[in-house]
Coordinates of C-alpha atoms and ligand atoms in Angstrom, one line a residue:
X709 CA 24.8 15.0 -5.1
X710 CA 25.6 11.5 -4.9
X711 CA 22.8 9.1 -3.5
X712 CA 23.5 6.2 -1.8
X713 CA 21.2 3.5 0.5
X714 CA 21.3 3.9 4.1
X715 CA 19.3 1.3 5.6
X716 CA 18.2 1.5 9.5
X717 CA 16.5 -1.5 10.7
X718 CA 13.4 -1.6 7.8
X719 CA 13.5 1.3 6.5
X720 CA 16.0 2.9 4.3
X721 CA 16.2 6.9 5.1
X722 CA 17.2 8.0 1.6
X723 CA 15.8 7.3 -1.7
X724 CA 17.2 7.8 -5.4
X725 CA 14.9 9.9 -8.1
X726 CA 16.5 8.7 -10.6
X727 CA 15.7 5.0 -9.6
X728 CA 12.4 5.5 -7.8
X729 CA 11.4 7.2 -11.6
X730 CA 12.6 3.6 -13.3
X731 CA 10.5 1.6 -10.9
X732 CA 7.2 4.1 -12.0
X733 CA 8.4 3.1 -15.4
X734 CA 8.6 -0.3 -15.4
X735 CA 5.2 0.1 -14.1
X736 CA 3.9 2.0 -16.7
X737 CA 5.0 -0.4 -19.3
X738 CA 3.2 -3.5 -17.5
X739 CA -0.2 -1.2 -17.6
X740 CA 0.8 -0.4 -21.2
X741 CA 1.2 -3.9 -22.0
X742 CA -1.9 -5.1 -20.8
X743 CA -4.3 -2.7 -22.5
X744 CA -6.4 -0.1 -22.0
X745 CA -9.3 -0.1 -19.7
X746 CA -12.0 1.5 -21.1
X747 CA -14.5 1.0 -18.3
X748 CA -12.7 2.0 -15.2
X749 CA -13.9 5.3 -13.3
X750 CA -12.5 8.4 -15.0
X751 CA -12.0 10.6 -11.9
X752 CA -10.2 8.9 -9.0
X753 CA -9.1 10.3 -5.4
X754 CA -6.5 8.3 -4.1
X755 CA -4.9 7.9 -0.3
X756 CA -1.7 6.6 0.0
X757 CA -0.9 7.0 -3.6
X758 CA 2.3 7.8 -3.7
X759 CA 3.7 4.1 -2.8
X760 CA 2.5 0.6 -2.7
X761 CA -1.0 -0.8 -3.7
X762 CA -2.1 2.9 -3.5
X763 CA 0.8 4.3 -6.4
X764 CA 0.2 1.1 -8.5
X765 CA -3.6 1.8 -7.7
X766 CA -2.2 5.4 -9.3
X767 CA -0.9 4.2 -12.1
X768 CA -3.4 1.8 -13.2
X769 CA -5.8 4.3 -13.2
X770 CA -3.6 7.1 -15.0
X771 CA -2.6 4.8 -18.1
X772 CA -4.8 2.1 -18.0
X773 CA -7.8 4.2 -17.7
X774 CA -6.5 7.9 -18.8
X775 CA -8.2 8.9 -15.8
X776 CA -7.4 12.1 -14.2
X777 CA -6.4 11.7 -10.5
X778 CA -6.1 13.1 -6.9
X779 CA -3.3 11.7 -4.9
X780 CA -3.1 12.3 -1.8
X781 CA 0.6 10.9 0.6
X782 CA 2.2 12.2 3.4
X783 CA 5.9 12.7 1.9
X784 CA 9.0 14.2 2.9
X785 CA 10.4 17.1 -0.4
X786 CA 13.9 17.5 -1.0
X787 CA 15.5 20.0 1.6
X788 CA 18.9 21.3 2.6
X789 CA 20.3 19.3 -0.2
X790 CA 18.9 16.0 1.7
X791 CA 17.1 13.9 -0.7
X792 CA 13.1 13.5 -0.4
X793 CA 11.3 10.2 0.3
X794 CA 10.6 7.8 -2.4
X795 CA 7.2 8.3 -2.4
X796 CA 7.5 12.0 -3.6
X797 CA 10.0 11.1 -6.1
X798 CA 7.7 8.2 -7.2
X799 CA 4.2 11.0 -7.7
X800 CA 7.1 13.4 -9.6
X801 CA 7.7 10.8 -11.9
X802 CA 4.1 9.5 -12.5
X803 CA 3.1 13.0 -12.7
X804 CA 5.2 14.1 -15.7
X805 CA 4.5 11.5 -17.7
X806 CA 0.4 12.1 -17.2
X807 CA 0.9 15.5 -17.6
X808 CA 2.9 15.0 -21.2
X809 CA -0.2 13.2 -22.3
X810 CA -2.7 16.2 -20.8
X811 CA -4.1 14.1 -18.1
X812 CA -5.0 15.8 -15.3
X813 CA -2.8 14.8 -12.4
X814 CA -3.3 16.7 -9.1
X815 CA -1.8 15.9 -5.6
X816 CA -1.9 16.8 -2.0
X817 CA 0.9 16.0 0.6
X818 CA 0.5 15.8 4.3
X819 CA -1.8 14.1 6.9
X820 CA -4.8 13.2 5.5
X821 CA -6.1 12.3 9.4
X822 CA -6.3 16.0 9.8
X823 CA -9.6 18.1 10.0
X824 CA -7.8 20.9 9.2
X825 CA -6.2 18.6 5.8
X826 CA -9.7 17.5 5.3
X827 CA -11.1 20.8 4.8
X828 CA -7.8 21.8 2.4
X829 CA -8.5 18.8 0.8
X830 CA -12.5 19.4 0.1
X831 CA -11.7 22.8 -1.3
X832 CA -8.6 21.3 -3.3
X833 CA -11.0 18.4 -4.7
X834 CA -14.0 21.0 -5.8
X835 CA -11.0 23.1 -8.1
X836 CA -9.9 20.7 -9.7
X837 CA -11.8 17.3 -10.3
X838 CA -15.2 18.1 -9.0
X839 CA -17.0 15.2 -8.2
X840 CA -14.8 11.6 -8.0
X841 CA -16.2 8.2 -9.2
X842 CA -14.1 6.4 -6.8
X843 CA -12.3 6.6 -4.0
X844 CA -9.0 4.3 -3.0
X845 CA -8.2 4.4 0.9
X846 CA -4.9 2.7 0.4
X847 CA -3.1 4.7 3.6
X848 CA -0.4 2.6 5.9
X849 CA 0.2 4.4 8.7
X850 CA 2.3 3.9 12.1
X851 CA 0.0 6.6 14.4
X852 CA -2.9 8.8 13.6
X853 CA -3.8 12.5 15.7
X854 CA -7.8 12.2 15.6
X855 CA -9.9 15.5 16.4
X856 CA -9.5 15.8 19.9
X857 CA -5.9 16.2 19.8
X858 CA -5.0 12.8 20.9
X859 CA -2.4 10.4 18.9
X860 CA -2.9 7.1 18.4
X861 CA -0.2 4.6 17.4
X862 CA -0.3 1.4 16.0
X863 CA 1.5 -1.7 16.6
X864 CA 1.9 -5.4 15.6
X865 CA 1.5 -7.9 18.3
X866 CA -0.6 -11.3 19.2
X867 CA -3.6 -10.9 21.0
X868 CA -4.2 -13.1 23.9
X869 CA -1.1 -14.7 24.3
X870 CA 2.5 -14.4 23.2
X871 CA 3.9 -15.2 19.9
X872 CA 6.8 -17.4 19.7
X873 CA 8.3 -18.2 16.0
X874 CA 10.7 -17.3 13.7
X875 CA 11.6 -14.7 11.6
X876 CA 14.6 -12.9 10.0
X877 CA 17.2 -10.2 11.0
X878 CA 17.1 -8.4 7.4
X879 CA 20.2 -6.9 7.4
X880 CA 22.5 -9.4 8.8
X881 CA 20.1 -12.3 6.9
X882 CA 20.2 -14.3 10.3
X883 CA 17.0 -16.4 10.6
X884 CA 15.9 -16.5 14.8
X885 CA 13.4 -17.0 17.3
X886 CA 11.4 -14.0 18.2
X887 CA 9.1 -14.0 20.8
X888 CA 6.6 -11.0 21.0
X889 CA 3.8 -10.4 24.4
X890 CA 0.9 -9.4 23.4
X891 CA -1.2 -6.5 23.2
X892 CA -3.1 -5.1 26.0
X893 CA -6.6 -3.9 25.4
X894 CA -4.8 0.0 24.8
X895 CA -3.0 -0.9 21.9
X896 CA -5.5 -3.2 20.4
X897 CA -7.5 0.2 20.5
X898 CA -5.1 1.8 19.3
X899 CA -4.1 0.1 16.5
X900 CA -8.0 0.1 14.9
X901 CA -8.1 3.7 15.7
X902 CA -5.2 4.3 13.2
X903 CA -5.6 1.1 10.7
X904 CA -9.8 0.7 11.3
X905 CA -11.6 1.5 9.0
X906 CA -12.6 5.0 11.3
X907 CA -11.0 7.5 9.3
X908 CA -11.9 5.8 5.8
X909 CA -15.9 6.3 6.9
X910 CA -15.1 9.9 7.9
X911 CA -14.0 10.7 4.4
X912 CA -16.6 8.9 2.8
X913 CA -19.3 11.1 4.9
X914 CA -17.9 13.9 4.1
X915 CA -17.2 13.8 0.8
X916 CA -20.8 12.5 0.5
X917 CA -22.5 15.6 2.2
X918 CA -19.9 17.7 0.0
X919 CA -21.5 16.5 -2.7
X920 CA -17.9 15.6 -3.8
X921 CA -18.7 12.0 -5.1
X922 CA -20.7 11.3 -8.7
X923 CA -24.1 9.0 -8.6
X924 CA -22.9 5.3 -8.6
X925 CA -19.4 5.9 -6.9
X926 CA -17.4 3.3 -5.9
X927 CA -15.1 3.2 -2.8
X928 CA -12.8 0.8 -1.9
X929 CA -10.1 0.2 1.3
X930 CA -7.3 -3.0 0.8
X931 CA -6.6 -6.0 3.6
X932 CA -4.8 -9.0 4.1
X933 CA -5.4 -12.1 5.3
X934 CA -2.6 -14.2 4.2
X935 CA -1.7 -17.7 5.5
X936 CA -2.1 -19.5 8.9
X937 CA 1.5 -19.5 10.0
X938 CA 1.2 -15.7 10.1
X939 CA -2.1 -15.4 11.5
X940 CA -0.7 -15.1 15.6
X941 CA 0.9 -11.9 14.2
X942 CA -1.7 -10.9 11.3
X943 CA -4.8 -12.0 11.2
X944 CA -5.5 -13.0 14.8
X945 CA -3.1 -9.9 16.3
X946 CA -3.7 -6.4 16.8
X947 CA -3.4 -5.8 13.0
X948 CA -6.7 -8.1 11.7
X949 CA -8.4 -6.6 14.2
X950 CA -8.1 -3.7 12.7
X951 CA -8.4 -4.9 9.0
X952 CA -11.8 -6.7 10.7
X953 CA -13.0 -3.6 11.5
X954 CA -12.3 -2.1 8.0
X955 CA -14.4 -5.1 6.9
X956 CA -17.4 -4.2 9.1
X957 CA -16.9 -0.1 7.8
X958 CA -16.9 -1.1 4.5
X959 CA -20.5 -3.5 5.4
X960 CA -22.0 0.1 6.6
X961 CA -20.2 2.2 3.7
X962 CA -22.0 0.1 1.5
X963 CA -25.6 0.2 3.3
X964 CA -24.8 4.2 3.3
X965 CA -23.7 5.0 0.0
X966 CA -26.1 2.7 -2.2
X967 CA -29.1 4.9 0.1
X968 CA -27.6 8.4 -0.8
X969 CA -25.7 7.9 -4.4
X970 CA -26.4 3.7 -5.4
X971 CA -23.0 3.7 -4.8
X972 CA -20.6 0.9 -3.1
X973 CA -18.1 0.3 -0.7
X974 CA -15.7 -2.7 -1.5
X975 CA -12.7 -4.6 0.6
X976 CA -10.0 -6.0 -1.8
X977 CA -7.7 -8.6 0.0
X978 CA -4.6 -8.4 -1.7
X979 CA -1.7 -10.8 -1.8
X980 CA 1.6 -10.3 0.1
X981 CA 3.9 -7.6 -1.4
X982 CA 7.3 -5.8 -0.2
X983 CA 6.4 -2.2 0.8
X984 CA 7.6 0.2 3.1
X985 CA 4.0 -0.7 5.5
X986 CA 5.1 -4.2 5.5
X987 CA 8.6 -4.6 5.8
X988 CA 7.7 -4.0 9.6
X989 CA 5.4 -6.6 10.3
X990 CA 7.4 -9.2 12.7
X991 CA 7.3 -12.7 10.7
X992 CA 6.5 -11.3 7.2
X993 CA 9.8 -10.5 5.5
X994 CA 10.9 -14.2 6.2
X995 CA 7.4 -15.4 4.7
X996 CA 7.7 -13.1 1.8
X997 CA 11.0 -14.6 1.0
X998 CA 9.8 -18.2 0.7
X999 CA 6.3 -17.1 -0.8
X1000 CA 8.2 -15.5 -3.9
X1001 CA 10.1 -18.2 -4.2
X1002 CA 7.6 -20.5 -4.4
X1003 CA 5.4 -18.3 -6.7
X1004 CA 8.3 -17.3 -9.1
X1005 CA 9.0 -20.9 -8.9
X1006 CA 5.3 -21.7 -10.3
X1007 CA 5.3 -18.4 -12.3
X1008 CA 2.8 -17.2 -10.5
X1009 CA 3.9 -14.2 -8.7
X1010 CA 2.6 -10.7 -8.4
X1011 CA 3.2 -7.2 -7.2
X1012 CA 1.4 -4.7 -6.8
X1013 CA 0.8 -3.2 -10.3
X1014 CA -0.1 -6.7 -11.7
X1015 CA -2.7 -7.4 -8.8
X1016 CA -4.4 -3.8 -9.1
X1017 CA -4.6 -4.2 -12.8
X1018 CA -6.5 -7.2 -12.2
X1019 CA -8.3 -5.8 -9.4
X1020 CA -9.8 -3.0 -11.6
X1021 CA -10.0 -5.2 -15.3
X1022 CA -12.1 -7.3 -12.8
X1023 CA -14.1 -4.9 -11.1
X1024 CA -14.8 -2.3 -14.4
X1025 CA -13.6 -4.1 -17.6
X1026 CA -15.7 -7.6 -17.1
X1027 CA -12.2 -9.1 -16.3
X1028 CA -12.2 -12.1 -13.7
X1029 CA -12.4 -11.8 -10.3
X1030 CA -13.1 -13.8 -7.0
X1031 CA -15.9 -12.1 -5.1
X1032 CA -16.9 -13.4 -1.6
X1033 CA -20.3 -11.9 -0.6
X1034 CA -21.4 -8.3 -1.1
X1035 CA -18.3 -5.9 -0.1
X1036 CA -15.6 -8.3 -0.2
X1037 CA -13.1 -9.5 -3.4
X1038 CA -10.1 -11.7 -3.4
X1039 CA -6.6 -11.0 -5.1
X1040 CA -5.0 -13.6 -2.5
X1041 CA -5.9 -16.5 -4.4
X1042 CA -2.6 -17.4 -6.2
X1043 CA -0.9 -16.5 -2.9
X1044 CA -3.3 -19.0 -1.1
X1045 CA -3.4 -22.1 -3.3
X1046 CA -3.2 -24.8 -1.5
X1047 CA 0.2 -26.3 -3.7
X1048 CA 1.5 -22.8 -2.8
X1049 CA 0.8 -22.8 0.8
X1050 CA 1.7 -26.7 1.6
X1051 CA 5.5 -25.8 -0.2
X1052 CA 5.7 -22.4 1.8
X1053 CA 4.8 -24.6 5.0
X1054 CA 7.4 -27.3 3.9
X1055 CA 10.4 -24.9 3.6
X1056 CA 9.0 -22.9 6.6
X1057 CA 9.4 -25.5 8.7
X1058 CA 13.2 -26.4 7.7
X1059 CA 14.7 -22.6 7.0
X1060 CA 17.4 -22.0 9.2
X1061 CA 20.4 -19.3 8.8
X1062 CA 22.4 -21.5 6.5
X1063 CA 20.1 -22.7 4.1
X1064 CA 18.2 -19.1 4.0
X1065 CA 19.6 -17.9 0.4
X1066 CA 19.0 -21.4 -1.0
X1067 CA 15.6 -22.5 0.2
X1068 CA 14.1 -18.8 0.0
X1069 CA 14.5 -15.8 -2.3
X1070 CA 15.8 -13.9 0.7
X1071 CA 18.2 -11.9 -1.9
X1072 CA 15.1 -10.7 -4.2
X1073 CA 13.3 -10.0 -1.0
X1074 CA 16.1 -7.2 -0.1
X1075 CA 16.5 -6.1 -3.5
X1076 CA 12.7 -5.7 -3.7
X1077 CA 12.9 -3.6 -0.3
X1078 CA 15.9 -1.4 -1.8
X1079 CA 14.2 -0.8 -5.2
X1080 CA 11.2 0.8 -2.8
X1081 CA 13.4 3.4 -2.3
X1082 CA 15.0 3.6 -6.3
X1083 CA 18.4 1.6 -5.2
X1084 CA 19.4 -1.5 -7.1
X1085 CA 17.2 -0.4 -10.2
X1086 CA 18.9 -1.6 -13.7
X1087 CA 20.1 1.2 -16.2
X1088 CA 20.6 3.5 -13.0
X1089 CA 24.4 4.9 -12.8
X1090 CA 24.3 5.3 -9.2
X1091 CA 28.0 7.2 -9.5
X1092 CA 26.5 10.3 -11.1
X1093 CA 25.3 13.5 -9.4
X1094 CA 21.6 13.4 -9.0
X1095 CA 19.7 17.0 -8.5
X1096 CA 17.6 16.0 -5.4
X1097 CA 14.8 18.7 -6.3
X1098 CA 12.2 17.1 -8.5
X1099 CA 9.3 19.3 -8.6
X1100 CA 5.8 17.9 -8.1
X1101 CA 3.7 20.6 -10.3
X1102 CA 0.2 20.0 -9.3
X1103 CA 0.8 20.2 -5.5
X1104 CA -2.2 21.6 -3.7
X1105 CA -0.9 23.6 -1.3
Ligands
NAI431 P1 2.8 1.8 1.8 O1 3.6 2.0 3.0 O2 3.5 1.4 0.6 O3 2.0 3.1 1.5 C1 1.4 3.9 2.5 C2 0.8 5.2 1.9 O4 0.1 5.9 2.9 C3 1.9 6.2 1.3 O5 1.4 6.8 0.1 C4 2.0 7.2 2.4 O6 2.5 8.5 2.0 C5 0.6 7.3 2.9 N1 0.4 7.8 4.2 C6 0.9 7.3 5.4 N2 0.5 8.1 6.4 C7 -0.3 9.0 5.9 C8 -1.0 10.1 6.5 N3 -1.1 10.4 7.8 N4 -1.7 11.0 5.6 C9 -1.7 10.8 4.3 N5 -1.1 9.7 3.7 C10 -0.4 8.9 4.5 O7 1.7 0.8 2.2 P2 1.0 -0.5 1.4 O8 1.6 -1.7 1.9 O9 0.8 -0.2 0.0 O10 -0.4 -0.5 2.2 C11 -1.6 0.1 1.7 C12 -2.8 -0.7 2.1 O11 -2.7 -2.0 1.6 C13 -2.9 -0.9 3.6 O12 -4.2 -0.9 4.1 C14 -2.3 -2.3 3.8 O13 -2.7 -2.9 5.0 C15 -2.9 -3.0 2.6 N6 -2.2 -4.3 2.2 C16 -0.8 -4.3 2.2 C17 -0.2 -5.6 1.9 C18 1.2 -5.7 1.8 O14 1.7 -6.8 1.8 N7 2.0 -4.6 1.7 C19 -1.0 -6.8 1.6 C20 -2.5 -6.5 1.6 C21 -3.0 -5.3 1.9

């Protein structure tokens, strides 16, 4: 079939294997270029690893380390000839090219909230790696179903008082006011039910009284903190509240697993990226656009592959790495320089609709977004038939 982009609002509904496989591969040849990291934990269980911080997390670990991994994603396959989500066509990709080098490579799709996924998960985990030296809680989710039946659903509002500021229509590339009321008390709940650090502790417990995680194991969760001009709708909305309580999780993770294993329990604050989680955050995909510009500018920008590559030469190969108390590390710091931030605030201040493309890299903002879902990727013939159907071998079922 032939595959082409169908955007709706932030989110684009189809995704290309064929280009989703050459974004895994330029990937892969970043980690290959870097080196090998001969430190970093050998046997990894990852959630959320089939896009984002948690696939580049993936990555990393599969070819910088050799590592044998657990993934764990809630995807959508291929079915009645519609194309799957980008995310399974991403773990296809990775996975044939670990499994071509004999590393083990196992996966499990569907909602890792679940008791009844947690058990299937447990059982999965005990076949096949045995115990894990880390654990990645990279999972971006709009709602969560806890134990009692109930669903929770996030969302991305001010606390306290309304937000009023700008921000841009992506598909029409129209720069406008938006003015967002804030959260009751409900949704603030809500949203750290399903982005808290809540369901991270749960897995840690259990996998801990499963036995399911080696002596010394690290675990580690990813925020944000980014900028002031987005703190109404980040840091101070319903969002860092969240991401604060993921801090104070990862405080009592810590306290929990160096008592039963001497293990640890980290926070890594990552820098502003395009993925699929954030390209619904109000404000963001207009800050993203000036930030890159201003960091490609100052060659200094990242994704995600080059900031968990740091992240893990820093944490396990002696690399460097900004560490702010016990649980806490920083790969913000080129997105918060203070030359960086003062020029994003300059442009912020004057970016209208007609000076958008100029004083921002609003086009390599939306070619970033499409390339999430394998469109716009070079030495892709997007003209050709495409089987949809690409098999992800390892899949505990
Ligand atoms: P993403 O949207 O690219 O990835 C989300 C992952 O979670 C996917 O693998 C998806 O399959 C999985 N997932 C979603 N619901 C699930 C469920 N119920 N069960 C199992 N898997 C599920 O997200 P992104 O942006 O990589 O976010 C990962 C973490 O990084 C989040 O905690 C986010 O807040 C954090 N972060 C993101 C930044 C950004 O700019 N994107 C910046 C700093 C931190």
């Amino acid at each position: 079939m032939i595959i082409q982009s169908k955007v709706r609002g932030f989110i684009c509904i189809t995704a290309h294997p064929d280009g989703c496989a050459a974004q895994v591969r330029k990937q892969i040849d970043y980690v290959r270029a870097r080196g090998e990291l001969k430190n970093a934990p050998k046997r990894i269980l990852i959630f959320g690893a089939s896009t984002g911080y948690g696939l580049a997390s993936r990555i990393v670990s599969v070819v910088g380390a050799k590592a044998a991994t657990f993934g764990v994603f809630y995807e959508r396959p291929s079915a009645d000839g519609k194309p799957a989500s980008a995310g399974w066509y991403n773990t296809a990709a990775l996975e044939a090219v670990a499994l071509k080098e004999d590393i083990p490579f196992y996966s499990m799709n569907g909602d890792a909230f679940s008791s009844e996924f947690k058990k299937k998960a447990v059982e999965g985990l005990r076949k096949t790696l045995g115990t894990v030296d880390c654990v990645i809680y990279s999972l971006a989710a709009p709602r969560r179903t806890d134990k009692d039946g109930i669903t929770y659903k996030s969302v991305l509002k001010p606390i306290g008082q309304s937000f009023t500021g700008k921000t841009v229509n992506t598909d029409k590339g129209e720069v406008f006011e938006t003015a967002i009321e804030p959260a009751t008390d409900d949704e603030i709940f809500q949203t750290v039910k399903v982005m808290g650090g809540e369901d991270w502790e749960e897995w840690i417990r259990l996998l801990v009284s499963e036995k399911l995680l080696a002596p010394s194991a690290t675990t580690m969760a990813y925020s944000y903190i980014g900028p002031e001009v987005t703190w109404p709708i980040y840091k101070s909305g319903t969002i860092g509240r969240a991401k604060a309580h993921l801090a104070e999780t990862a405080d009592r993770l810590n306290d929990f697993l160096s008592e039963h294993i001497q293990g640890k329990a980290l926070i890594s604050v990552n820098k502003a990226v395009v993925t699929q989680a954030s390209s619904a955050i109000p404000v963001v995909p207009l800050y993203n656009s000036i930030l890159f510009k201003v960091m490609k500018d100052a060659g200094l920008h990242e994704d995600c592959i080059q900031q968990m590559y740091r992240l893990f030469a820093g944490l396990f190969d002696g690399g460097a790495l900004k560490r702010d108390g016990a649980t806490c590390v920083h790969l913000d710091d080129l997105e918060l320089k203070p030359e960086v931030q003062t020029e994003v605030q300059r442009i912020w201040e004057r970016i209208n609709t007609s000076n958008l493309r100029t004083l921002s890299d609003f086009d390599g903002y939306k070619k970033n977004f499409l390339q999430l879902f394998g469109f716009e990727c070079e030495g892709v013939n997007y003209n050709a038939d495409v089987d949809p159907e690409r098999p992800i071998r390892n899949l505990i079922v």
